[in-house]
């Protein structure tokens, strides 16, 4: 029984090492996009009604003239 388990474990490991490489699909990033990602500097600026009302979260009662 012990030899059977060892053999099954070895066969499982061998099957895992012979796995196929997954081919890329869909749109791939360009070299410039990958270089930008490697910089690890990002910024997100969002302007909306809450920017001008001083509220962290809007509740729908803001004056429409802010938009």
N, CA, C, O and CB atoms as a CASP TS submission, in Angstrom:
PFRMAT TS
TARGET T0000
AUTHOR 0000-0000-0000
METHOD Language model
MODEL 1
PARENT N/A
ATOM      1  N   UNK     1       0.826  -1.196   0.000  1.00  0.00           N
ATOM      2  CA  UNK     1       0.000   0.000   0.000  1.00  0.00           C
ATOM      3  C   UNK     1       0.867   1.255   0.000  1.00  0.00           C
ATOM      4  O   UNK     1       0.563   2.245  -0.666  1.00  0.00           O
ATOM      5  CB  UNK     1      -0.938   0.001   1.209  1.00  0.00           C
ATOM      6  N   UNK     2       1.965   1.185   0.773  1.00  0.00           N
ATOM      7  CA  UNK     2       2.858   2.335   0.865  1.00  0.00           C
ATOM      8  C   UNK     2       3.502   2.621  -0.498  1.00  0.00           C
ATOM      9  O   UNK     2       3.628   3.778  -0.900  1.00  0.00           O
ATOM     10  CB  UNK     2       3.945   2.090   1.936  1.00  0.00           C
ATOM     11  N   UNK     3       3.906   1.560  -1.199  1.00  0.00           N
ATOM     12  CA  UNK     3       4.522   1.732  -2.514  1.00  0.00           C
ATOM     13  C   UNK     3       3.522   2.309  -3.515  1.00  0.00           C
ATOM     14  O   UNK     3       3.886   3.099  -4.387  1.00  0.00           O
ATOM     15  CB  UNK     3       5.071   0.393  -3.026  1.00  0.00           C
ATOM     16  N   UNK     4       2.274   1.909  -3.381  1.00  0.00           N
ATOM     17  CA  UNK     4       1.232   2.415  -4.272  1.00  0.00           C
ATOM     18  C   UNK     4       1.031   3.920  -4.072  1.00  0.00           C
ATOM     19  O   UNK     4       0.895   4.662  -5.045  1.00  0.00           O
ATOM     20  CB  UNK     4      -0.092   1.664  -4.031  1.00  0.00           C
ATOM     21  N   UNK     5       1.013   4.363  -2.828  1.00  0.00           N
ATOM     22  CA  UNK     5       0.858   5.790  -2.542  1.00  0.00           C
ATOM     23  C   UNK     5       2.056   6.598  -3.047  1.00  0.00           C
ATOM     24  O   UNK     5       1.889   7.687  -3.597  1.00  0.00           O
ATOM     25  CB  UNK     5       0.676   6.009  -1.037  1.00  0.00           C
ATOM     26  N   UNK     6       3.250   6.067  -2.859  1.00  0.00           N
ATOM     27  CA  UNK     6       4.454   6.755  -3.344  1.00  0.00           C
ATOM     28  C   UNK     6       4.433   6.835  -4.862  1.00  0.00           C
ATOM     29  O   UNK     6       4.747   7.880  -5.431  1.00  0.00           O
ATOM     30  CB  UNK     6       5.736   6.031  -2.863  1.00  0.00           C
ATOM     31  N   UNK     7       4.068   5.746  -5.523  1.00  0.00           N
ATOM     32  CA  UNK     7       3.988   5.738  -6.986  1.00  0.00           C
ATOM     33  C   UNK     7       2.937   6.721  -7.480  1.00  0.00           C
ATOM     34  O   UNK     7       3.180   7.452  -8.441  1.00  0.00           O
ATOM     35  CB  UNK     7       3.670   4.329  -7.498  1.00  0.00           C
ATOM     36  N   UNK     8       1.782   6.750  -6.844  1.00  0.00           N
ATOM     37  CA  UNK     8       0.723   7.686  -7.241  1.00  0.00           C
ATOM     38  C   UNK     8       1.177   9.127  -7.033  1.00  0.00           C
ATOM     39  O   UNK     8       0.896   9.991  -7.864  1.00  0.00           O
ATOM     40  CB  UNK     8      -0.571   7.416  -6.441  1.00  0.00           C
ATOM     41  N   UNK     9       1.870   9.390  -5.940  1.00  0.00           N
ATOM     42  CA  UNK     9       2.382  10.738  -5.682  1.00  0.00           C
ATOM     43  C   UNK     9       3.414  11.158  -6.714  1.00  0.00           C
ATOM     44  O   UNK     9       3.393  12.295  -7.185  1.00  0.00           O
ATOM     45  CB  UNK     9       2.987  10.813  -4.292  1.00  0.00           C
ATOM     46  N   UNK    10       4.317  10.254  -7.070  1.00  0.00           N
ATOM     47  CA  UNK    10       5.327  10.566  -8.084  1.00  0.00           C
ATOM     48  C   UNK    10       4.694  10.813  -9.450  1.00  0.00           C
ATOM     49  O   UNK    10       5.097  11.732 -10.164  1.00  0.00           O
ATOM     50  CB  UNK    10       6.345   9.432  -8.182  1.00  0.00           C
ATOM     51  N   UNK    11       3.715  10.005  -9.812  1.00  0.00           N
ATOM     52  CA  UNK    11       3.038  10.202 -11.094  1.00  0.00           C
ATOM     53  C   UNK    11       2.291  11.531 -11.123  1.00  0.00           C
ATOM     54  O   UNK    11       2.246  12.200 -12.155  1.00  0.00           O
ATOM     55  CB  UNK    11       2.069   9.048 -11.368  1.00  0.00           C
ATOM     56  N   UNK    12       1.712  11.907 -10.005  1.00  0.00           N
ATOM     57  CA  UNK    12       1.016  13.192  -9.926  1.00  0.00           C
ATOM     58  C   UNK    12       2.001  14.340 -10.100  1.00  0.00           C
ATOM     59  O   UNK    12       1.714  15.306 -10.807  1.00  0.00           O
ATOM     60  CB  UNK    12       0.271  13.326  -8.583  1.00  0.00           C
ATOM     61  N   UNK    13       3.156  14.236  -9.459  1.00  0.00           N
ATOM     62  CA  UNK    13       4.179  15.282  -9.598  1.00  0.00           C
ATOM     63  C   UNK    13       4.697  15.363 -11.029  1.00  0.00           C
ATOM     64  O   UNK    13       4.911  16.458 -11.549  1.00  0.00           O
ATOM     65  CB  UNK    13       5.346  15.020  -8.637  1.00  0.00           C
ATOM     66  N   UNK    14       4.896  14.224 -11.662  1.00  0.00           N
ATOM     67  CA  UNK    14       5.371  14.221 -13.047  1.00  0.00           C
ATOM     68  C   UNK    14       4.339  14.833 -13.981  1.00  0.00           C
ATOM     69  O   UNK    14       4.695  15.558 -14.910  1.00  0.00           O
ATOM     70  CB  UNK    14       5.703  12.798 -13.496  1.00  0.00           C
ATOM     71  N   UNK    15       3.086  14.553 -13.747  1.00  0.00           N
ATOM     72  CA  UNK    15       2.029  15.121 -14.590  1.00  0.00           C
ATOM     73  C   UNK    15       1.963  16.631 -14.413  1.00  0.00           C
ATOM     74  O   UNK    15       1.695  17.355 -15.372  1.00  0.00           O
ATOM     75  CB  UNK    15       0.665  14.487 -14.256  1.00  0.00           C
ATOM     76  N   UNK    16       2.202  17.108 -13.211  1.00  0.00           N
ATOM     77  CA  UNK    16       2.142  18.553 -12.952  1.00  0.00           C
ATOM     78  C   UNK    16       3.314  19.279 -13.604  1.00  0.00           C
ATOM     79  O   UNK    16       3.165  20.429 -14.019  1.00  0.00           O
ATOM     80  CB  UNK    16       2.133  18.827 -11.442  1.00  0.00           C
ATOM     81  N   UNK    17       4.478  18.632 -13.702  1.00  0.00           N
ATOM     82  CA  UNK    17       5.635  19.291 -14.311  1.00  0.00           C
ATOM     83  C   UNK    17       5.538  19.321 -15.828  1.00  0.00           C
ATOM     84  O   UNK    17       6.266  20.073 -16.477  1.00  0.00           O
ATOM     85  CB  UNK    17       6.916  18.592 -13.894  1.00  0.00           C
ATOM     86  N   UNK    18       4.661  18.523 -16.400  1.00  0.00           N
ATOM     87  CA  UNK    18       4.517  18.461 -17.845  1.00  0.00           C
ATOM     88  C   UNK    18       3.280  19.230 -18.310  1.00  0.00           C
ATOM     89  O   UNK    18       2.738  18.944 -19.378  1.00  0.00           O
ATOM     90  CB  UNK    18       4.438  17.008 -18.305  1.00  0.00           C
ATOM     91  N   UNK    19       2.840  20.190 -17.528  1.00  0.00           N
ATOM     92  CA  UNK    19       1.648  20.960 -17.883  1.00  0.00           C
ATOM     93  C   UNK    19       1.942  21.879 -19.063  1.00  0.00           C
ATOM     94  O   UNK    19       3.069  22.343 -19.242  1.00  0.00           O
ATOM     95  CB  UNK    19       1.151  21.780 -16.676  1.00  0.00           C
ATOM     96  N   UNK    20       0.924  22.130 -19.854  1.00  0.00           N
ATOM     97  CA  UNK    20       1.084  23.009 -21.007  1.00  0.00           C
ATOM     98  C   UNK    20       1.102  24.460 -20.566  1.00  0.00           C
ATOM     99  O   UNK    20       0.447  24.840 -19.595  1.00  0.00           O
ATOM    100  CB  UNK    20      -0.036  22.776 -22.026  1.00  0.00           C
ATOM    101  N   UNK    21       1.865  25.265 -21.298  1.00  0.00           N
ATOM    102  CA  UNK    21       1.906  26.689 -21.014  1.00  0.00           C
ATOM    103  C   UNK    21       0.636  27.327 -21.585  1.00  0.00           C
ATOM    104  O   UNK    21       0.231  27.026 -22.708  1.00  0.00           O
ATOM    105  CB  UNK    21       3.195  27.350 -21.612  1.00  0.00           C
ATOM    106  N   UNK    22       0.024  28.195 -20.812  1.00  0.00           N
ATOM    107  CA  UNK    22      -1.208  28.853 -21.239  1.00  0.00           C
ATOM    108  C   UNK    22      -0.868  29.960 -22.232  1.00  0.00           C
ATOM    109  O   UNK    22      -0.032  30.821 -21.955  1.00  0.00           O
ATOM    110  CB  UNK    22      -1.986  29.425 -20.019  1.00  0.00           C
ATOM    111  N   UNK    23      -1.514  29.929 -23.376  1.00  0.00           N
ATOM    112  CA  UNK    23      -1.289  30.954 -24.397  1.00  0.00           C
ATOM    113  C   UNK    23      -2.041  32.225 -24.023  1.00  0.00           C
ATOM    114  O   UNK    23      -3.180  32.152 -23.561  1.00  0.00           O
ATOM    115  CB  UNK    23      -1.733  30.451 -25.796  1.00  0.00           C
ATOM    116  N   UNK    24      -1.418  33.399 -24.216  1.00  0.00           N
ATOM    117  CA  UNK    24      -2.122  34.650 -23.910  1.00  0.00           C
ATOM    118  C   UNK    24      -3.294  34.850 -24.858  1.00  0.00           C
ATOM    119  O   UNK    24      -3.264  34.417 -26.010  1.00  0.00           O
ATOM    120  CB  UNK    24      -1.161  35.850 -23.995  1.00  0.00           C
ATOM    121  N   UNK    25      -4.325  35.514 -24.352  1.00  0.00           N
ATOM    122  CA  UNK    25      -5.501  35.786 -25.178  1.00  0.00           C
ATOM    123  C   UNK    25      -6.000  37.180 -24.849  1.00  0.00           C
ATOM    124  O   UNK    25      -5.683  37.737 -23.798  1.00  0.00           O
ATOM    125  CB  UNK    25      -6.621  34.722 -24.949  1.00  0.00           C
ATOM    126  N   UNK    26      -6.774  37.727 -25.748  1.00  0.00           N
ATOM    127  CA  UNK    26      -7.325  39.069 -25.541  1.00  0.00           C
ATOM    128  C   UNK    26      -6.271  40.129 -25.813  1.00  0.00           C
ATOM    129  O   UNK    26      -5.176  39.813 -26.277  1.00  0.00           O
ATOM    130  CB  UNK    26      -7.868  39.219 -24.113  1.00  0.00           C
ATOM    131  N   UNK    27      -6.593  41.376 -25.528  1.00  0.00           N
ATOM    132  CA  UNK    27      -5.635  42.452 -25.779  1.00  0.00           C
ATOM    133  C   UNK    27      -4.462  42.364 -24.802  1.00  0.00           C
ATOM    134  O   UNK    27      -4.657  42.206 -23.596  1.00  0.00           O
ATOM    135  CB  UNK    27      -6.325  43.829 -25.665  1.00  0.00           C
ATOM    136  N   UNK    28      -3.265  42.466 -25.328  1.00  0.00           N
ATOM    137  CA  UNK    28      -2.060  42.408 -24.513  1.00  0.00           C
ATOM    138  C   UNK    28      -1.482  43.812 -24.356  1.00  0.00           C
ATOM    139  O   UNK    28      -1.578  44.618 -25.281  1.00  0.00           O
ATOM    140  CB  UNK    28      -1.016  41.451 -25.140  1.00  0.00           C
ATOM    141  N   UNK    29      -0.883  44.121 -23.203  1.00  0.00           N
ATOM    142  CA  UNK    29      -0.318  45.454 -23.007  1.00  0.00           C
ATOM    143  C   UNK    29       0.907  45.670 -23.894  1.00  0.00           C
ATOM    144  O   UNK    29       1.648  44.737 -24.205  1.00  0.00           O
ATOM    145  CB  UNK    29       0.053  45.663 -21.536  1.00  0.00           C
ATOM    146  N   UNK    30       1.096  46.920 -24.286  1.00  0.00           N
ATOM    147  CA  UNK    30       2.268  47.267 -25.085  1.00  0.00           C
ATOM    148  C   UNK    30       3.482  47.388 -24.172  1.00  0.00           C
ATOM    149  O   UNK    30       3.355  47.366 -22.948  1.00  0.00           O
ATOM    150  CB  UNK    30       2.037  48.589 -25.869  1.00  0.00           C
ATOM    151  N   UNK    31       4.654  47.514 -24.775  1.00  0.00           N
ATOM    152  CA  UNK    31       5.879  47.662 -23.996  1.00  0.00           C
ATOM    153  C   UNK    31       5.827  48.935 -23.156  1.00  0.00           C
ATOM    154  O   UNK    31       6.259  48.938 -22.004  1.00  0.00           O
ATOM    155  CB  UNK    31       7.109  47.682 -24.920  1.00  0.00           C
ATOM    156  N   UNK    32       5.299  50.017 -23.732  1.00  0.00           N
ATOM    157  CA  UNK    32       5.201  51.280 -22.991  1.00  0.00           C
ATOM    158  C   UNK    32       4.269  51.138 -21.787  1.00  0.00           C
ATOM    159  O   UNK    32       4.545  51.699 -20.727  1.00  0.00           O
ATOM    160  CB  UNK    32       4.701  52.407 -23.915  1.00  0.00           C
ATOM    161  N   UNK    33       3.180  50.402 -21.936  1.00  0.00           N
ATOM    162  CA  UNK    33       2.257  50.201 -20.819  1.00  0.00           C
ATOM    163  C   UNK    33       2.910  49.386 -19.702  1.00  0.00           C
ATOM    164  O   UNK    33       2.711  49.676 -18.522  1.00  0.00           O
ATOM    165  CB  UNK    33       0.981  49.502 -21.304  1.00  0.00           C
ATOM    166  N   UNK    34       3.680  48.379 -20.070  1.00  0.00           N
ATOM    167  CA  UNK    34       4.372  47.584 -19.060  1.00  0.00           C
ATOM    168  C   UNK    34       5.422  48.411 -18.332  1.00  0.00           C
ATOM    169  O   UNK    34       5.596  48.267 -17.122  1.00  0.00           O
ATOM    170  CB  UNK    34       5.022  46.360 -19.700  1.00  0.00           C
ATOM    171  N   UNK    35       6.126  49.280 -19.064  1.00  0.00           N
ATOM    172  CA  UNK    35       7.116  50.154 -18.432  1.00  0.00           C
ATOM    173  C   UNK    35       6.439  51.124 -17.471  1.00  0.00           C
ATOM    174  O   UNK    35       6.964  51.385 -16.389  1.00  0.00           O
ATOM    175  CB  UNK    35       7.912  50.930 -19.497  1.00  0.00           C
ATOM    176  N   UNK    36       5.290  51.657 -17.846  1.00  0.00           N
ATOM    177  CA  UNK    36       4.549  52.568 -16.971  1.00  0.00           C
ATOM    178  C   UNK    36       4.113  51.835 -15.700  1.00  0.00           C
ATOM    179  O   UNK    36       4.173  52.391 -14.603  1.00  0.00           O
ATOM    180  CB  UNK    36       3.314  53.155 -17.709  1.00  0.00           C
ATOM    181  N   UNK    37       3.683  50.607 -15.853  1.00  0.00           N
ATOM    182  CA  UNK    37       3.255  49.826 -14.697  1.00  0.00           C
ATOM    183  C   UNK    37       4.432  49.559 -13.763  1.00  0.00           C
ATOM    184  O   UNK    37       4.259  49.538 -12.545  1.00  0.00           O
ATOM    185  CB  UNK    37       2.620  48.500 -15.147  1.00  0.00           C
ATOM    186  N   UNK    38       5.613  49.359 -14.313  1.00  0.00           N
ATOM    187  CA  UNK    38       6.791  49.106 -13.486  1.00  0.00           C
ATOM    188  C   UNK    38       7.202  50.330 -12.674  1.00  0.00           C
ATOM    189  O   UNK    38       7.907  50.190 -11.675  1.00  0.00           O
ATOM    190  CB  UNK    38       7.946  48.661 -14.356  1.00  0.00           C
ATOM    191  N   UNK    39       6.783  51.514 -13.076  1.00  0.00           N
ATOM    192  CA  UNK    39       7.120  52.720 -12.319  1.00  0.00           C
ATOM    193  C   UNK    39       6.456  52.730 -10.942  1.00  0.00           C
ATOM    194  O   UNK    39       6.985  53.322 -10.001  1.00  0.00           O
ATOM    195  CB  UNK    39       6.707  53.963 -13.101  1.00  0.00           C
ATOM    196  N   UNK    40       5.313  52.084 -10.825  1.00  0.00           N
ATOM    197  CA  UNK    40       4.551  51.984  -9.585  1.00  0.00           C
ATOM    198  C   UNK    40       4.152  53.349  -9.033  1.00  0.00           C
ATOM    199  O   UNK    40       4.051  53.520  -7.818  1.00  0.00           O
ATOM    200  CB  UNK    40       5.351  51.232  -8.548  1.00  0.00           C
ATOM    201  N   UNK    41       3.930  54.302  -9.896  1.00  0.00           N
ATOM    202  CA  UNK    41       3.433  55.616  -9.496  1.00  0.00           C
ATOM    203  C   UNK    41       2.103  55.839 -10.190  1.00  0.00           C
ATOM    204  O   UNK    41       2.031  55.876 -11.418  1.00  0.00           O
ATOM    205  CB  UNK    41       4.453  56.752  -9.847  1.00  0.00           C
ATOM    206  N   UNK    42       1.066  55.984  -9.408  1.00  0.00           N
ATOM    207  CA  UNK    42      -0.258  56.152  -9.974  1.00  0.00           C
ATOM    208  C   UNK    42      -0.969  57.290  -9.260  1.00  0.00           C
ATOM    209  O   UNK    42      -0.673  57.591  -8.103  1.00  0.00           O
ATOM    210  CB  UNK    42      -1.071  54.846  -9.872  1.00  0.00           C
ATOM    211  N   UNK    43      -1.895  57.911  -9.944  1.00  0.00           N
ATOM    212  CA  UNK    43      -2.690  58.962  -9.340  1.00  0.00           C
ATOM    213  C   UNK    43      -4.069  58.916  -9.975  1.00  0.00           C
ATOM    214  O   UNK    43      -4.205  58.717 -11.182  1.00  0.00           O
ATOM    215  CB  UNK    43      -2.023  60.362  -9.519  1.00  0.00           C
ATOM    216  N   UNK    44      -5.071  59.099  -9.163  1.00  0.00           N
ATOM    217  CA  UNK    44      -6.444  59.109  -9.645  1.00  0.00           C
ATOM    218  C   UNK    44      -7.085  60.392  -9.149  1.00  0.00           C
ATOM    219  O   UNK    44      -7.141  60.640  -7.945  1.00  0.00           O
ATOM    220  CB  UNK    44      -7.239  57.845  -9.164  1.00  0.00           C
ATOM    221  N   UNK    45      -7.561  61.197 -10.064  1.00  0.00           N
ATOM    222  CA  UNK    45      -8.218  62.452  -9.713  1.00  0.00           C
ATOM    223  C   UNK    45      -9.669  62.351 -10.146  1.00  0.00           C
ATOM    224  O   UNK    45      -9.964  62.040 -11.300  1.00  0.00           O
ATOM    225  CB  UNK    45      -7.511  63.682 -10.379  1.00  0.00           C
ATOM    226  N   UNK    46     -10.559  62.612  -9.226  1.00  0.00           N
ATOM    227  CA  UNK    46     -11.982  62.532  -9.522  1.00  0.00           C
ATOM    228  C   UNK    46     -12.664  63.800  -9.039  1.00  0.00           C
ATOM    229  O   UNK    46     -12.586  64.147  -7.861  1.00  0.00           O
ATOM    230  CB  UNK    46     -12.618  61.283  -8.868  1.00  0.00           C
ATOM    231  N   UNK    47     -13.327  64.485  -9.946  1.00  0.00           N
ATOM    232  CA  UNK    47     -14.097  65.661  -9.594  1.00  0.00           C
ATOM    233  C   UNK    47     -15.570  65.342  -9.766  1.00  0.00           C
ATOM    234  O   UNK    47     -15.993  64.857 -10.816  1.00  0.00           O
ATOM    235  CB  UNK    47     -13.686  66.882 -10.454  1.00  0.00           C
ATOM    236  N   UNK    48     -16.326  65.609  -8.757  1.00  0.00           N
ATOM    237  CA  UNK    48     -17.764  65.410  -8.790  1.00  0.00           C
ATOM    238  C   UNK    48     -18.411  66.393  -7.838  1.00  0.00           C
ATOM    239  O   UNK    48     -17.727  67.253  -7.283  1.00  0.00           O
ATOM    240  CB  UNK    48     -18.140  63.955  -8.424  1.00  0.00           C
ATOM    241  N   UNK    49     -19.703  66.286  -7.639  1.00  0.00           N
ATOM    242  CA  UNK    49     -20.385  67.208  -6.724  1.00  0.00           C
ATOM    243  C   UNK    49     -19.793  67.192  -5.311  1.00  0.00           C
ATOM    244  O   UNK    49     -19.758  68.231  -4.651  1.00  0.00           O
ATOM    245  CB  UNK    49     -21.860  66.863  -6.656  1.00  0.00           C
ATOM    246  N   UNK    50     -19.332  66.041  -4.841  1.00  0.00           N
ATOM    247  CA  UNK    50     -18.782  65.972  -3.486  1.00  0.00           C
ATOM    248  C   UNK    50     -17.472  66.740  -3.362  1.00  0.00           C
ATOM    249  O   UNK    50     -17.097  67.134  -2.257  1.00  0.00           O
ATOM    250  CB  UNK    50     -18.567  64.523  -3.081  1.00  0.00           C
ATOM    251  N   UNK    51     -16.777  66.958  -4.458  1.00  0.00           N
ATOM    252  CA  UNK    51     -15.549  67.742  -4.419  1.00  0.00           C
ATOM    253  C   UNK    51     -15.827  69.150  -3.929  1.00  0.00           C
ATOM    254  O   UNK    51     -15.006  69.732  -3.221  1.00  0.00           O
ATOM    255  CB  UNK    51     -14.893  67.782  -5.795  1.00  0.00           C
ATOM    256  N   UNK    52     -16.952  69.694  -4.290  1.00  0.00           N
ATOM    257  CA  UNK    52     -17.260  71.088  -3.997  1.00  0.00           C
ATOM    258  C   UNK    52     -18.187  71.267  -2.796  1.00  0.00           C
ATOM    259  O   UNK    52     -18.422  72.395  -2.363  1.00  0.00           O
ATOM    260  CB  UNK    52     -17.879  71.725  -5.201  1.00  0.00           C
ATOM    261  N   UNK    53     -18.717  70.168  -2.252  1.00  0.00           N
ATOM    262  CA  UNK    53     -19.616  70.284  -1.103  1.00  0.00           C
ATOM    263  C   UNK    53     -18.917  69.973   0.212  1.00  0.00           C
ATOM    264  O   UNK    53     -19.476  70.222   1.280  1.00  0.00           O
ATOM    265  CB  UNK    53     -20.801  69.361  -1.276  1.00  0.00           C
ATOM    266  N   UNK    54     -17.702  69.434   0.150  1.00  0.00           N
ATOM    267  CA  UNK    54     -16.969  69.109   1.368  1.00  0.00           C
ATOM    268  C   UNK    54     -17.425  67.825   2.032  1.00  0.00           C
ATOM    269  O   UNK    54     -17.058  67.569   3.179  1.00  0.00           O
ATOM    270  CB  UNK    54     -17.092  70.227   2.335  1.00  0.00           C
ATOM    271  N   UNK    55     -18.209  67.015   1.352  1.00  0.00           N
ATOM    272  CA  UNK    55     -18.682  65.746   1.905  1.00  0.00           C
ATOM    273  C   UNK    55     -17.827  64.607   1.362  1.00  0.00           C
ATOM    274  O   UNK    55     -17.393  64.624   0.210  1.00  0.00           O
ATOM    275  CB  UNK    55     -20.183  65.515   1.568  1.00  0.00           C
ATOM    276  N   UNK    56     -17.599  63.618   2.221  1.00  0.00           N
ATOM    277  CA  UNK    56     -16.870  62.433   1.785  1.00  0.00           C
ATOM    278  C   UNK    56     -17.749  61.561   0.891  1.00  0.00           C
ATOM    279  O   UNK    56     -17.302  61.067  -0.144  1.00  0.00           O
ATOM    280  CB  UNK    56     -16.376  61.628   2.998  1.00  0.00           C
ATOM    281  N   UNK    57     -18.996  61.380   1.299  1.00  0.00           N
ATOM    282  CA  UNK    57     -19.939  60.569   0.546  1.00  0.00           C
ATOM    283  C   UNK    57     -21.194  61.387   0.291  1.00  0.00           C
ATOM    284  O   UNK    57     -21.703  62.055   1.190  1.00  0.00           O
ATOM    285  CB  UNK    57     -20.275  59.257   1.299  1.00  0.00           C
ATOM    286  N   UNK    58     -21.687  61.331  -0.931  1.00  0.00           N
ATOM    287  CA  UNK    58     -22.913  62.040  -1.264  1.00  0.00           C
ATOM    288  C   UNK    58     -24.141  61.255  -0.835  1.00  0.00           C
ATOM    289  O   UNK    58     -24.115  60.027  -0.754  1.00  0.00           O
ATOM    290  CB  UNK    58     -22.970  62.324  -2.753  1.00  0.00           C
ATOM    291  N   UNK    59     -25.215  61.983  -0.563  1.00  0.00           N
ATOM    292  CA  UNK    59     -26.461  61.318  -0.197  1.00  0.00           C
ATOM    293  C   UNK    59     -27.603  61.697  -1.135  1.00  0.00           C
ATOM    294  O   UNK    59     -28.762  61.372  -0.877  1.00  0.00           O
ATOM    295  CB  UNK    59     -26.834  61.660   1.236  1.00  0.00           C
ATOM    296  N   UNK    60     -27.268  62.384  -2.224  1.00  0.00           N
ATOM    297  CA  UNK    60     -28.280  62.728  -3.213  1.00  0.00           C
ATOM    298  C   UNK    60     -28.995  64.036  -2.949  1.00  0.00           C
ATOM    299  O   UNK    60     -29.903  64.399  -3.697  1.00  0.00           O
ATOM    300  CB  UNK    60     -29.274  61.648  -3.290  1.00  0.00           C
ATOM    301  N   UNK    61     -28.611  64.757  -1.900  1.00  0.00           N
ATOM    302  CA  UNK    61     -29.293  66.016  -1.581  1.00  0.00           C
ATOM    303  C   UNK    61     -28.492  67.240  -2.024  1.00  0.00           C
ATOM    304  O   UNK    61     -28.843  68.366  -1.670  1.00  0.00           O
ATOM    305  CB  UNK    61     -29.561  66.097  -0.086  1.00  0.00           C
ATOM    306  N   UNK    62     -27.421  67.034  -2.793  1.00  0.00           N
ATOM    307  CA  UNK    62     -26.599  68.149  -3.252  1.00  0.00           C
ATOM    308  C   UNK    62     -27.363  68.996  -4.261  1.00  0.00           C
ATOM    309  O   UNK    62     -28.236  68.505  -4.977  1.00  0.00           O
ATOM    310  CB  UNK    62     -25.290  67.638  -3.869  1.00  0.00           C
ATOM    311  N   UNK    63     -27.022  70.253  -4.299  1.00  0.00           N
ATOM    312  CA  UNK    63     -27.635  71.182  -5.249  1.00  0.00           C
ATOM    313  C   UNK    63     -27.195  70.799  -6.663  1.00  0.00           C
ATOM    314  O   UNK    63     -25.995  70.657  -6.897  1.00  0.00           O
ATOM    315  CB  UNK    63     -27.244  72.667  -4.922  1.00  0.00           C
ATOM    316  N   UNK    64     -28.108  70.627  -7.606  1.00  0.00           N
ATOM    317  CA  UNK    64     -27.745  70.238  -8.976  1.00  0.00           C
ATOM    318  C   UNK    64     -26.844  71.255  -9.671  1.00  0.00           C
ATOM    319  O   UNK    64     -26.202  70.916 -10.664  1.00  0.00           O
ATOM    320  CB  UNK    64     -28.994  70.039  -9.798  1.00  0.00           C
ATOM    321  N   UNK    65     -26.780  72.472  -9.185  1.00  0.00           N
ATOM    322  CA  UNK    65     -25.933  73.473  -9.839  1.00  0.00           C
ATOM    323  C   UNK    65     -24.445  73.160  -9.664  1.00  0.00           C
ATOM    324  O   UNK    65     -23.621  73.722 -10.384  1.00  0.00           O
ATOM    325  CB  UNK    65     -26.240  74.866  -9.283  1.00  0.00           C
ATOM    326  N   UNK    66     -24.076  72.274  -8.722  1.00  0.00           N
ATOM    327  CA  UNK    66     -22.678  71.877  -8.554  1.00  0.00           C
ATOM    328  C   UNK    66     -22.206  71.014  -9.716  1.00  0.00           C
ATOM    329  O   UNK    66     -21.023  71.023 -10.057  1.00  0.00           O
ATOM    330  CB  UNK    66     -22.491  71.126  -7.236  1.00  0.00           C
ATOM    331  N   UNK    67     -23.107  70.282 -10.314  1.00  0.00           N
ATOM    332  CA  UNK    67     -22.738  69.390 -11.410  1.00  0.00           C
ATOM    333  C   UNK    67     -22.582  70.208 -12.622  1.00  0.00           C
ATOM    334  O   UNK    67     -22.270  69.677 -13.688  1.00  0.00           O
ATOM    335  CB  UNK    67     -23.765  68.281 -11.634  1.00  0.00           C
TER
END
